[in-house]
Amino acid sequence: MAEKMRFNTALLHRNRQSDAKTGATMTPIYQSSAFEQESAEKLEKIFHNTAPGFSYTRINNPTIAEFEARIAGLEEGTATVATASGMAAIFNAVMNVVRCGDEIAASASLYGGTMDLFADLKSYGITTHYVTEMTAEALDAVVTERTKVIFAETIGNPRLNVLDIPAVAEYAHTRGIFFIVDNTVATPYLCRPLALGADVVIESSSKYINGSGNSISGLITDAGRFRWDVRRYPDMEPYLKMGPFAYTAKLRNALFRDTGACLSPFNAYLNSVGLETFGLRMERACYNALTLAEWFASSGLVDAVGYPGLLDSPDHALAAKQFDGGYGAMVTIRVGSKERAFSVINRLNYPLKVSNIGDSKTLVLHPESTIFCHGTEEENRRAGVYPDLIRISVGIEDVEDLIWDFEQALARE
Ligand SMILES: *Cc1c(COP(=O)(O)O)cnc(C)c1O
């Protein structure tokens, strides 16, 4: 096999195995809660991680393990833990390194669910401070001795601002802080945050990786490079003997297992199927998004277009440097008023009116009245949410049909 497989080849061949027992080319759905071992000794070894094998699906399962191995390869990480949802991934990834009294420094343009989670964590003694731009000056204003995590998204949603991953990684690491990136919107097709310096990457694989919107799931992948200072992260001490697997070992042996955040084998299987066409879908969706964004910009029918692929986007240079294969599949437009935004959405034929992103079908949403309805005006502005903003998750339809549809929906009477 070629030493360095290219992306689509790797999706099909890296860390993939035909089923040892039957030759089935997809790892079957091992829909079993428990796995029988031949002896008490073998089960003891499995529990002590001294022999390979499976005991109980809450801890791991062959269908899930295969999906995890394929993702770890894609992300260029040491290990991946698949979770029941993207939110379970964020909760577990963060809680694995913080304790009561600790603080998180986060980008202000985060997924709404993540902000709700961080607000909930306050009752447990974990405080989050937000910064509008992830610059050293802005971070300096909120980072303290108690800051244990810096958290940001590769492409903020719906602001579509691009994170300078190497710069933030350097900032975090010179201060001994763990850096977590939510790469759901950019996906591992465009960007591998671990290769750019992040310590852990999480994704909601409910979105582009699955592709067909048929199962909720999340991913936590560790770079295995962080230099743990046990005075800052005392709970890591028992796991340091695991070297580059310390973070994942702590996760698997503690919170992930204890919260029961496991993925179902059936959903792992659907994700493995989705993974085979993930590159092709992203290529097409990114092409459609760029074509549509350029069309919006030249149409005279919208007040503003947000897309990092447009040459006049403030994020274009950074996106061009960090991403390969395109600029993502999310586009936003501003249309003047909330009333017009609603009427445009209602006149569209193809896009589905749903709150998620990353389906093969084009999806539209009015963020302000839905996923950001709990935010204050000030919080929403910082997240790039305005009353007249429409978010479009561009799918893989024929782009001419999407342009036709937006043209008729935007036509002024
Ligand atoms: C959807 C999403 C999540 C949450 O994922 P679920 O699978 O819905 O729990 C987290 N971050 C981002 C950026 C998302 O788009």
XYZ file of C-alpha atoms and ligand atoms in Angstrom:
428
model
C 0.000 0.000 0.000
C 1.144 3.544 -0.737
C 2.961 4.967 2.249
C 0.767 8.037 2.484
C -2.760 7.303 1.392
C -4.713 10.216 0.005
C -7.933 11.273 1.694
C -10.573 9.266 -0.187
C -8.387 6.170 -0.319
C -7.814 6.429 3.417
C -11.568 6.697 4.037
C -12.025 3.349 2.328
C -8.890 1.501 3.371
C -7.146 2.901 6.453
C -7.785 0.861 9.619
C -10.504 -1.128 7.824
C -10.717 -4.874 8.182
C -13.018 -7.484 6.756
C -14.735 -9.430 9.513
C -12.302 -12.085 10.753
C -14.966 -14.739 11.171
C -17.044 -14.379 8.003
C -15.152 -12.106 5.598
C -17.994 -9.590 5.678
C -16.537 -6.451 4.098
C -18.224 -4.141 6.597
C -17.651 -4.880 10.276
C -21.057 -6.297 11.261
C -23.345 -4.653 13.789
C -22.387 -6.425 17.006
C -25.701 -5.662 18.696
C -24.675 -7.386 21.909
C -24.522 -5.882 25.391
C -21.826 -8.224 26.668
C -19.023 -10.422 25.287
C -18.344 -13.853 26.712
C -14.754 -14.866 27.463
C -13.386 -18.391 27.780
C -12.163 -17.963 31.359
C -12.310 -15.832 34.463
C -8.613 -15.084 33.922
C -9.252 -13.682 30.434
C -12.020 -11.419 31.697
C -9.750 -10.221 34.503
C -7.074 -9.334 31.933
C -9.553 -7.464 29.744
C -10.659 -5.419 32.748
C -7.038 -4.602 33.533
C -6.265 -3.673 29.909
C -3.594 -6.384 29.773
C -5.352 -8.435 27.077
C -7.295 -7.223 24.031
C -10.991 -8.035 23.970
C -14.437 -6.779 24.792
C -16.505 -7.105 27.942
C -19.495 -4.753 27.807
C -20.753 -2.360 25.105
C -20.877 0.625 27.465
C -17.079 0.294 27.580
C -16.447 -0.831 23.995
C -17.699 -3.030 21.181
C -16.133 -4.273 17.897
C -18.440 -2.206 15.628
C -17.700 0.938 17.627
C -13.981 0.138 17.870
C -13.646 -0.129 14.099
C -15.361 3.223 13.580
C -13.093 4.768 16.244
C -9.938 3.378 14.625
C -10.909 4.774 11.238
C -11.524 8.226 12.736
C -8.261 8.204 14.732
C -6.445 7.568 11.439
C -8.243 10.429 9.664
C -7.599 12.903 12.464
C -3.941 11.892 12.819
C -4.549 11.225 16.526
C -3.456 8.502 18.964
C -6.969 7.305 19.821
C -10.635 8.165 19.336
C -13.531 7.687 21.739
C -16.939 7.657 20.027
C -19.816 9.012 22.099
C -23.621 9.020 22.055
C -23.747 12.589 20.684
C -21.611 15.607 19.903
C -22.698 17.129 23.208
C -21.600 13.984 25.085
C -18.235 14.363 23.329
C -17.880 17.993 24.447
C -18.995 17.232 28.011
C -16.619 14.296 28.370
C -13.681 15.965 26.599
C -13.860 19.022 28.863
C -14.737 17.294 32.143
C -11.827 14.883 31.658
C -9.429 17.751 32.457
C -11.310 20.128 34.768
C -12.421 19.924 38.379
C -14.425 22.167 40.702
C -12.859 25.649 40.862
C -11.384 25.487 37.364
C -12.067 27.827 34.463
C -12.545 27.523 30.704
C -11.581 30.244 28.211
C -13.798 29.922 25.145
C -14.583 31.622 21.871
C -17.815 33.629 22.017
C -18.982 32.187 18.699
C -19.715 28.667 19.872
C -22.502 26.258 19.043
C -25.502 27.246 21.212
C -25.681 23.831 22.900
C -22.066 24.154 24.019
C -22.806 27.551 25.586
C -25.813 26.053 27.393
C -23.582 23.244 28.701
C -20.907 25.664 29.909
C -23.633 27.704 31.665
C -24.877 24.518 33.367
C -21.341 23.686 34.553
C -21.309 26.850 36.642
C -23.359 25.121 39.363
C -20.555 22.561 39.580
C -17.898 25.216 40.142
C -16.625 25.426 36.566
C -16.698 28.921 35.106
C -16.388 29.874 31.427
C -15.053 33.200 30.183
C -15.767 34.136 26.578
C -13.655 36.152 24.163
C -14.933 37.570 20.876
C -11.628 37.144 19.031
C -9.180 34.392 20.018
C -6.177 36.741 20.121
C -3.417 36.722 22.766
C -4.563 40.123 24.067
C -8.181 39.024 24.409
C -7.212 35.714 26.017
C -4.847 37.498 28.439
C -7.834 39.409 29.780
C -9.631 36.202 30.873
C -6.962 33.524 31.384
C -5.933 32.885 35.005
C -3.982 30.242 36.945
C -7.252 28.302 37.150
C -7.804 28.184 33.359
C -7.487 24.501 32.432
C -9.075 24.472 28.979
C -9.142 26.756 25.955
C -12.105 25.820 23.756
C -12.999 27.036 20.247
C -14.501 25.908 16.944
C -12.492 25.700 13.710
C -15.304 27.515 11.909
C -17.677 29.341 14.245
C -21.331 28.800 13.519
C -23.133 30.865 12.310
C -20.480 33.629 12.336
C -18.270 31.468 10.063
C -15.139 32.989 11.592
C -12.010 30.856 11.172
C -9.846 29.942 14.163
C -6.070 30.437 13.898
C -5.283 27.015 15.382
C -1.433 27.219 15.477
C -1.550 30.663 17.122
C -4.009 29.613 19.840
C -2.129 26.324 20.370
C 1.068 28.243 20.967
C -0.693 30.600 23.356
C -2.177 27.661 25.288
C 0.977 25.563 25.411
C 3.314 28.324 26.593
C 0.926 28.603 29.560
C 0.474 24.843 30.040
C -3.234 24.948 29.105
C -5.073 22.132 27.321
C -6.556 23.200 23.945
C -9.763 21.589 22.639
C -11.143 22.305 19.149
C -14.685 21.543 17.969
C -14.114 20.708 14.292
C -17.738 19.804 13.449
C -18.284 22.512 10.835
C -14.870 22.293 9.138
C -14.726 18.485 9.421
C -11.538 16.380 9.042
C -11.978 16.738 5.276
C -10.937 20.412 5.367
C -8.836 20.521 8.488
C -6.944 18.298 10.909
C -6.678 20.463 14.085
C -4.359 17.978 15.838
C -1.753 18.394 13.089
C -2.022 22.176 13.592
C -1.408 22.004 17.347
C -4.729 21.277 19.110
C -4.567 18.722 21.948
C -7.984 17.201 21.412
C -10.424 17.501 18.531
C -14.114 16.789 18.966
C -16.766 16.483 16.312
C -20.469 15.927 16.203
C -20.441 13.046 13.722
C -24.237 13.451 13.593
C -23.417 16.007 10.888
C -21.108 15.644 7.866
C -19.391 12.394 8.847
C -22.667 10.508 9.006
C -23.973 12.637 6.145
C -27.505 11.378 5.920
C -28.766 12.648 9.250
C -29.662 9.154 10.428
C -27.898 8.941 13.806
C -26.663 11.174 16.603
C -23.030 10.634 17.611
C -19.826 12.340 18.675
C -16.061 11.873 18.564
C -13.157 12.714 20.861
C -9.679 12.279 19.382
C -6.485 12.913 21.338
C -3.171 14.048 19.841
C -1.339 12.420 22.767
C 1.238 15.212 22.912
C 0.189 17.416 25.824
C 2.809 17.868 28.555
C 0.845 17.300 31.726
C 1.927 19.283 34.774
C 0.421 17.344 37.676
C 0.337 20.443 39.861
C -2.140 21.915 37.378
C -3.883 18.666 36.452
C -3.573 16.512 39.611
C -6.252 14.035 38.468
C -4.049 13.032 35.518
C -1.328 11.624 37.742
C -2.460 7.966 37.808
C -2.605 7.925 33.998
C 0.749 9.471 33.135
C 2.292 6.007 32.873
C 0.148 5.553 29.752
C 2.280 8.159 27.932
C 0.525 9.443 24.788
C -2.634 7.531 25.786
C -2.938 9.214 29.220
C -5.884 11.460 28.320
C -7.832 8.686 26.562
C -7.072 6.183 29.327
C -8.474 8.559 31.946
C -11.556 9.177 29.812
C -12.235 5.495 29.173
C -11.569 4.414 32.746
C -13.550 7.206 34.379
C -16.146 9.711 33.116
C -16.890 8.215 29.694
C -17.585 4.816 31.218
C -19.259 6.223 34.316
C -21.643 8.555 32.479
C -22.676 5.799 30.048
C -22.058 8.116 27.102
C -21.352 5.248 24.693
C -22.428 5.173 21.061
C -24.836 2.457 19.981
C -23.267 -0.213 17.712
C -26.005 0.389 15.165
C -25.152 4.107 14.949
C -21.445 3.262 14.724
C -22.255 1.056 11.737
C -24.285 3.797 10.003
C -21.405 6.212 10.565
C -18.916 3.733 9.096
C -21.109 3.501 6.003
C -21.287 7.308 5.808
C -17.524 7.594 6.149
C -16.939 5.856 2.817
C -18.516 8.728 0.854
C -17.603 11.505 3.290
C -14.839 12.948 1.058
C -16.968 12.934 -2.088
C -19.885 14.522 -0.283
C -17.696 17.246 1.212
C -16.054 17.989 -2.119
C -19.456 18.466 -3.729
C -20.973 20.392 -0.804
C -17.977 22.768 -0.645
C -18.189 23.341 -4.409
C -21.935 24.028 -4.140
C -21.400 26.379 -1.177
C -18.759 28.420 -3.017
C -20.879 28.594 -6.171
C -23.949 29.644 -4.212
C -22.006 32.215 -2.124
C -20.563 33.788 -5.282
C -24.010 33.840 -6.826
C -25.502 35.550 -3.718
C -22.677 38.118 -3.769
C -23.340 39.048 -7.399
C -27.143 38.736 -7.302
C -27.961 42.077 -5.695
C -30.732 40.223 -3.842
C -29.100 40.026 -0.386
C -27.523 42.609 1.939
C -24.542 40.481 2.987
C -23.038 37.030 2.373
C -20.922 35.148 4.901
C -18.570 32.528 3.475
C -14.832 32.118 4.160
C -14.316 31.088 0.524
C -15.189 34.556 -0.788
C -12.069 36.584 -1.569
C -13.362 39.612 0.358
C -14.208 37.582 3.475
C -12.126 38.722 6.481
C -11.393 35.031 7.136
C -10.358 34.112 3.604
C -6.575 34.215 4.066
C -6.647 32.107 7.234
C -9.079 29.629 5.674
C -6.882 29.304 2.573
C -3.856 28.593 4.786
C -5.480 26.056 7.121
C -7.968 24.195 4.925
C -7.502 21.920 1.971
C -10.169 20.994 -0.504
C -12.495 23.941 0.015
C -13.974 26.385 2.489
C -16.786 24.407 4.063
C -20.450 24.002 3.268
C -22.027 26.651 5.492
C -23.135 29.972 3.997
C -25.055 32.803 5.654
C -27.036 35.624 4.092
C -28.561 38.757 5.577
C -31.734 39.884 3.914
C -32.728 43.140 5.648
C -35.318 42.101 8.222
C -36.616 39.167 10.221
C -39.878 39.318 8.228
C -38.062 38.988 4.913
C -35.880 36.200 6.341
C -39.009 34.250 7.295
C -40.640 34.853 3.924
C -37.505 33.738 2.026
C -37.274 30.571 4.142
C -40.966 29.838 3.591
C -40.703 30.267 -0.188
C -37.810 27.824 -0.639
C -38.675 24.457 -2.175
C -35.627 22.252 -1.661
C -33.953 23.293 1.612
C -35.367 21.627 4.695
C -36.386 23.918 7.570
C -34.483 22.180 10.352
C -32.094 23.169 13.120
C -29.217 20.828 12.295
C -26.417 21.043 9.734
C -24.337 18.672 7.655
C -26.974 16.637 5.833
C -26.677 15.633 2.161
C -29.784 17.761 1.675
C -29.595 21.558 1.896
C -30.925 22.881 5.214
C -31.968 26.405 6.202
C -32.536 28.030 9.580
C -33.276 31.392 11.131
C -30.793 31.133 14.038
C -32.012 34.111 16.072
C -35.517 32.757 16.655
C -34.415 29.147 17.184
C -31.065 27.873 18.437
C -30.086 31.331 19.741
C -33.470 32.215 21.263
C -31.996 32.026 24.791
C -29.128 34.422 24.002
C -29.161 38.108 24.904
C -28.872 40.587 22.026
C -25.245 41.245 23.019
C -24.361 37.515 23.169
C -26.037 36.886 19.836
C -24.206 39.755 18.145
C -20.883 38.347 19.351
C -21.886 34.986 17.896
C -22.706 36.678 14.570
C -26.479 36.227 14.946
C -28.737 38.993 13.599
C -32.534 39.189 13.164
C -32.184 39.122 9.350
C -29.616 36.291 9.166
C -30.378 33.010 7.381
C -28.001 30.080 7.835
C -27.669 27.639 4.961
C -26.089 24.212 5.335
C -25.436 23.509 1.673
C -26.066 19.971 0.494
C -25.046 17.933 -2.526
C -27.954 18.730 -4.855
C -27.241 20.085 -8.362
C -26.224 23.645 -7.597
C -28.223 25.057 -10.526
C -31.388 23.870 -8.765
C -30.336 25.558 -5.518
C -29.618 28.828 -7.329
C -32.978 28.644 -9.086
C -34.693 28.081 -5.745
C -32.947 30.945 -3.903
C -33.494 33.269 -6.865
C -37.257 32.777 -6.801
C -37.398 32.925 -2.984
C -35.403 36.188 -2.871
C -37.238 37.874 -5.758
C -38.740 41.153 -4.583
C -42.386 41.763 -5.395
C -24.380 19.803 16.299
C -23.168 20.365 16.937
C -22.780 19.947 18.217
C -23.588 18.971 19.044
O -23.683 17.729 18.443
P -24.907 16.688 18.674
O -24.461 15.496 17.935
O -26.135 17.336 18.162
O -24.992 16.463 20.162
C -21.621 20.484 18.731
N -20.897 21.392 18.055
C -21.255 21.824 16.827
C -20.403 22.832 16.130
C -22.392 21.332 16.226
O -22.755 21.778 15.010
